[in-house]
Amino acid sequence: MTTYMTPSEDTMALRTNAIKLHGQEGFAGMRKAGQVAAGILDALIPHVVPGVTTGELDDLVREMTLAAGGIPATLGYRGYKHSCCISLNNVICHGIPGDRVLKDGDILNIDVTPLVDGWHGDTSRMFLVGDVPIKARRLVDVTYECLMLGIEQARPGKHLGDIGHAIQTHAERHRYGVVRDFCGHGLGRVFHDTPEVVHVGRPGTGPELKPGMIFTIEPMINGGKPGVRLLDDGWTAVTRDRSLSAQFEHSIGITETGCEIFTLSLAGHHHPPY
Ligand code: MF3
Ligand code: CO
Ligand code: CO
């Protein structure tokens, strides 16, 4: 059974079993945090070039987050020591920034989550390095389409299963695999809150969407099969079959008539080429 709670019942900023229905304060907080997050990805664009290391990009994310008055929510999160996740090629998600040098033909996801005035703005985009083969570019394009088709379903009266169904249908039409092991999530003052937003599903199933719900949609789409393998570092998730993987993520809030995307790029840098 799905239960919901109002802002007045949400006094402690804890993860709860009930789905939080946020009010004006939450939407204002998410708008600000979301814009910081989107602005960081916009500002990274000229830096994502051959020769740069993922660790250098992580340093930039930390500096830009602090300069905007925020804190990277991933720093110290469950022992994670970095300011963002950078997932290259066959890495699905939670790639750890480090000494890896970007080279021509790489595709990568950069996922940032600034905590601003107590609210989490969580967003990620794909980046292309130099000349990327058409096969990889097509995976990136279809993954972006999956995210936006999911968002099109986000309005009162629809269910989470409608979002998953839209994403799964589009990905599988292209013979891609939708990752099951990681999901979108409620967020707000809590980084990872209920509900889980699964990127596969059947229409009309799962919790009903209600005004005030705030959550991410962040489909991870594999060029091959959906299977995941976790590396020994305990974080890096890679495709089992070594196929390429792509992901885009937005933080959204359900309104009376549809949804608001908090992490939209005001500069229009929605997907590559930027
Ligand atoms: N930003 C990721 C998400 O979309 C979470 C990263 S948690 C970390 O939910 F610890 F891996 F950084
Ligand atoms: Co997220
Ligand atoms: Co994220």
PDB file of N, CA and C in Angstrom, residues 91-129:
ATOM      1  N   VAL A  91      31.005   1.621 -18.251  1.00  0.00           N
ATOM      2  CA  VAL A  91      30.584   1.861 -16.859  1.00  0.00           C
ATOM      3  C   VAL A  91      29.155   2.392 -16.877  1.00  0.00           C
ATOM      4  N   ILE A  92      28.286   1.740 -16.110  1.00  0.00           N
ATOM      5  CA  ILE A  92      26.868   2.101 -16.086  1.00  0.00           C
ATOM      6  C   ILE A  92      26.637   3.315 -15.196  1.00  0.00           C
ATOM      7  N   CYS A  93      27.192   3.269 -13.972  1.00  0.00           N
ATOM      8  CA  CYS A  93      27.005   4.373 -13.033  1.00  0.00           C
ATOM      9  C   CYS A  93      28.010   4.242 -11.890  1.00  0.00           C
ATOM     10  N   HIS A  94      28.090   5.308 -11.081  1.00  0.00           N
ATOM     11  CA  HIS A  94      28.949   5.352  -9.887  1.00  0.00           C
ATOM     12  C   HIS A  94      30.426   5.143 -10.209  1.00  0.00           C
ATOM     13  N   GLY A  95      30.845   5.558 -11.426  1.00  0.00           N
ATOM     14  CA  GLY A  95      32.260   5.552 -11.754  1.00  0.00           C
ATOM     15  C   GLY A  95      33.001   6.543 -10.853  1.00  0.00           C
ATOM     16  N   ILE A  96      34.168   6.128 -10.354  1.00  0.00           N
ATOM     17  CA  ILE A  96      34.931   6.948  -9.408  1.00  0.00           C
ATOM     18  C   ILE A  96      35.953   7.793 -10.179  1.00  0.00           C
ATOM     19  N   PRO A  97      35.908   9.126 -10.028  1.00  0.00           N
ATOM     20  CA  PRO A  97      36.891   9.980 -10.701  1.00  0.00           C
ATOM     21  C   PRO A  97      38.306   9.648 -10.231  1.00  0.00           C
ATOM     22  N   GLY A  98      39.287   9.780 -11.149  1.00  0.00           N
ATOM     23  CA  GLY A  98      40.669   9.452 -10.791  1.00  0.00           C
ATOM     24  C   GLY A  98      41.641   9.836 -11.880  1.00  0.00           C
ATOM     25  N   ASP A  99      42.605   8.943 -12.147  1.00  0.00           N
ATOM     26  CA  ASP A  99      43.701   9.252 -13.069  1.00  0.00           C
ATOM     27  C   ASP A  99      43.378   8.966 -14.533  1.00  0.00           C
ATOM     28  N   ARG A 100      42.237   8.386 -14.792  1.00  0.00           N
ATOM     29  CA  ARG A 100      41.883   8.043 -16.177  1.00  0.00           C
ATOM     30  C   ARG A 100      41.869   9.308 -17.041  1.00  0.00           C
ATOM     31  N   VAL A 101      42.626   9.253 -18.155  1.00  0.00           N
ATOM     32  CA  VAL A 101      42.710  10.376 -19.092  1.00  0.00           C
ATOM     33  C   VAL A 101      41.660  10.195 -20.191  1.00  0.00           C
ATOM     34  N   LEU A 102      40.866  11.225 -20.440  1.00  0.00           N
ATOM     35  CA  LEU A 102      39.865  11.134 -21.510  1.00  0.00           C
ATOM     36  C   LEU A 102      40.557  11.075 -22.862  1.00  0.00           C
ATOM     37  N   LYS A 103      40.020  10.213 -23.727  1.00  0.00           N
ATOM     38  CA  LYS A 103      40.616  10.099 -25.052  1.00  0.00           C
ATOM     39  C   LYS A 103      39.532  10.102 -26.134  1.00  0.00           C
ATOM     40  N   ASP A 104      39.967  10.424 -27.339  1.00  0.00           N
ATOM     41  CA  ASP A 104      39.079  10.496 -28.491  1.00  0.00           C
ATOM     42  C   ASP A 104      38.194   9.250 -28.580  1.00  0.00           C
ATOM     43  N   GLY A 105      36.908   9.450 -28.724  1.00  0.00           N
ATOM     44  CA  GLY A 105      35.980   8.332 -28.888  1.00  0.00           C
ATOM     45  C   GLY A 105      35.285   7.901 -27.610  1.00  0.00           C
ATOM     46  N   ASP A 106      35.725   8.425 -26.451  1.00  0.00           N
ATOM     47  CA  ASP A 106      35.061   8.077 -25.188  1.00  0.00           C
ATOM     48  C   ASP A 106      33.672   8.697 -25.122  1.00  0.00           C
ATOM     49  N   ILE A 107      32.745   7.985 -24.470  1.00  0.00           N
ATOM     50  CA  ILE A 107      31.491   8.604 -24.027  1.00  0.00           C
ATOM     51  C   ILE A 107      31.474   8.506 -22.511  1.00  0.00           C
ATOM     52  N   LEU A 108      30.956   9.552 -21.850  1.00  0.00           N
ATOM     53  CA  LEU A 108      30.934   9.511 -20.387  1.00  0.00           C
ATOM     54  C   LEU A 108      29.726  10.233 -19.827  1.00  0.00           C
ATOM     55  N   ASN A 109      29.295   9.755 -18.666  1.00  0.00           N
ATOM     56  CA  ASN A 109      28.240  10.405 -17.903  1.00  0.00           C
ATOM     57  C   ASN A 109      28.862  11.121 -16.719  1.00  0.00           C
ATOM     58  N   ILE A 110      28.474  12.379 -16.516  1.00  0.00           N
ATOM     59  CA  ILE A 110      28.876  13.099 -15.301  1.00  0.00           C
ATOM     60  C   ILE A 110      27.609  13.390 -14.509  1.00  0.00           C
ATOM     61  N   ASP A 111      27.595  12.920 -13.248  1.00  0.00           N
ATOM     62  CA  ASP A 111      26.416  12.984 -12.384  1.00  0.00           C
ATOM     63  C   ASP A 111      26.756  13.837 -11.168  1.00  0.00           C
ATOM     64  N   VAL A 112      26.080  14.976 -11.036  1.00  0.00           N
ATOM     65  CA  VAL A 112      26.368  15.904  -9.936  1.00  0.00           C
ATOM     66  C   VAL A 112      25.145  16.054  -9.022  1.00  0.00           C
ATOM     67  N   THR A 113      25.398  16.237  -7.738  1.00  0.00           N
ATOM     68  CA  THR A 113      24.312  16.439  -6.771  1.00  0.00           C
ATOM     69  C   THR A 113      24.689  17.497  -5.741  1.00  0.00           C
ATOM     70  N   PRO A 114      24.624  18.788  -6.121  1.00  0.00           N
ATOM     71  CA  PRO A 114      24.890  19.816  -5.116  1.00  0.00           C
ATOM     72  C   PRO A 114      23.765  19.877  -4.071  1.00  0.00           C
ATOM     73  N   LEU A 115      24.167  20.004  -2.818  1.00  0.00           N
ATOM     74  CA  LEU A 115      23.225  20.249  -1.722  1.00  0.00           C
ATOM     75  C   LEU A 115      23.252  21.756  -1.478  1.00  0.00           C
ATOM     76  N   VAL A 116      22.119  22.426  -1.753  1.00  0.00           N
ATOM     77  CA  VAL A 116      22.051  23.889  -1.681  1.00  0.00           C
ATOM     78  C   VAL A 116      20.924  24.284  -0.721  1.00  0.00           C
ATOM     79  N   ASP A 117      21.265  24.983   0.342  1.00  0.00           N
ATOM     80  CA  ASP A 117      20.265  25.418   1.346  1.00  0.00           C
ATOM     81  C   ASP A 117      19.399  24.248   1.815  1.00  0.00           C
ATOM     82  N   GLY A 118      20.011  23.060   1.899  1.00  0.00           N
ATOM     83  CA  GLY A 118      19.292  21.906   2.439  1.00  0.00           C
ATOM     84  C   GLY A 118      18.563  21.061   1.406  1.00  0.00           C
ATOM     85  N   TRP A 119      18.603  21.453   0.111  1.00  0.00           N
ATOM     86  CA  TRP A 119      17.889  20.701  -0.926  1.00  0.00           C
ATOM     87  C   TRP A 119      18.872  20.122  -1.931  1.00  0.00           C
ATOM     88  N   HIS A 120      18.561  18.930  -2.474  1.00  0.00           N
ATOM     89  CA  HIS A 120      19.453  18.206  -3.379  1.00  0.00           C
ATOM     90  C   HIS A 120      19.039  18.393  -4.837  1.00  0.00           C
ATOM     91  N   GLY A 121      19.953  18.897  -5.664  1.00  0.00           N
ATOM     92  CA  GLY A 121      19.722  18.966  -7.112  1.00  0.00           C
ATOM     93  C   GLY A 121      20.526  17.857  -7.776  1.00  0.00           C
ATOM     94  N   ASP A 122      19.858  16.862  -8.317  1.00  0.00           N
ATOM     95  CA  ASP A 122      20.535  15.652  -8.819  1.00  0.00           C
ATOM     96  C   ASP A 122      20.313  15.554 -10.329  1.00  0.00           C
ATOM     97  N   THR A 123      21.400  15.639 -11.097  1.00  0.00           N
ATOM     98  CA  THR A 123      21.256  15.566 -12.550  1.00  0.00           C
ATOM     99  C   THR A 123      22.511  15.013 -13.197  1.00  0.00           C
ATOM    100  N   SER A 124      22.350  14.358 -14.341  1.00  0.00           N
ATOM    101  CA  SER A 124      23.513  13.878 -15.083  1.00  0.00           C
ATOM    102  C   SER A 124      23.241  13.974 -16.570  1.00  0.00           C
ATOM    103  N   ARG A 125      24.340  14.126 -17.324  1.00  0.00           N
ATOM    104  CA  ARG A 125      24.261  14.148 -18.790  1.00  0.00           C
ATOM    105  C   ARG A 125      25.413  13.335 -19.350  1.00  0.00           C
ATOM    106  N   MET A 126      25.251  12.932 -20.608  1.00  0.00           N
ATOM    107  CA  MET A 126      26.340  12.288 -21.342  1.00  0.00           C
ATOM    108  C   MET A 126      27.180  13.344 -22.048  1.00  0.00           C
ATOM    109  N   PHE A 127      28.466  13.046 -22.192  1.00  0.00           N
ATOM    110  CA  PHE A 127      29.409  13.892 -22.925  1.00  0.00           C
ATOM    111  C   PHE A 127      30.144  13.012 -23.940  1.00  0.00           C
ATOM    112  N   LEU A 128      30.470  13.594 -25.084  1.00  0.00           N
ATOM    113  CA  LEU A 128      31.210  12.876 -26.129  1.00  0.00           C
ATOM    114  C   LEU A 128      32.603  13.493 -26.224  1.00  0.00           C
ATOM    115  N   VAL A 129      33.640  12.651 -26.323  1.00  0.00           N
ATOM    116  CA  VAL A 129      35.006  13.158 -26.443  1.00  0.00           C
ATOM    117  C   VAL A 129      35.485  12.962 -27.880  1.00  0.00           C
TER     118      VAL A 129
END
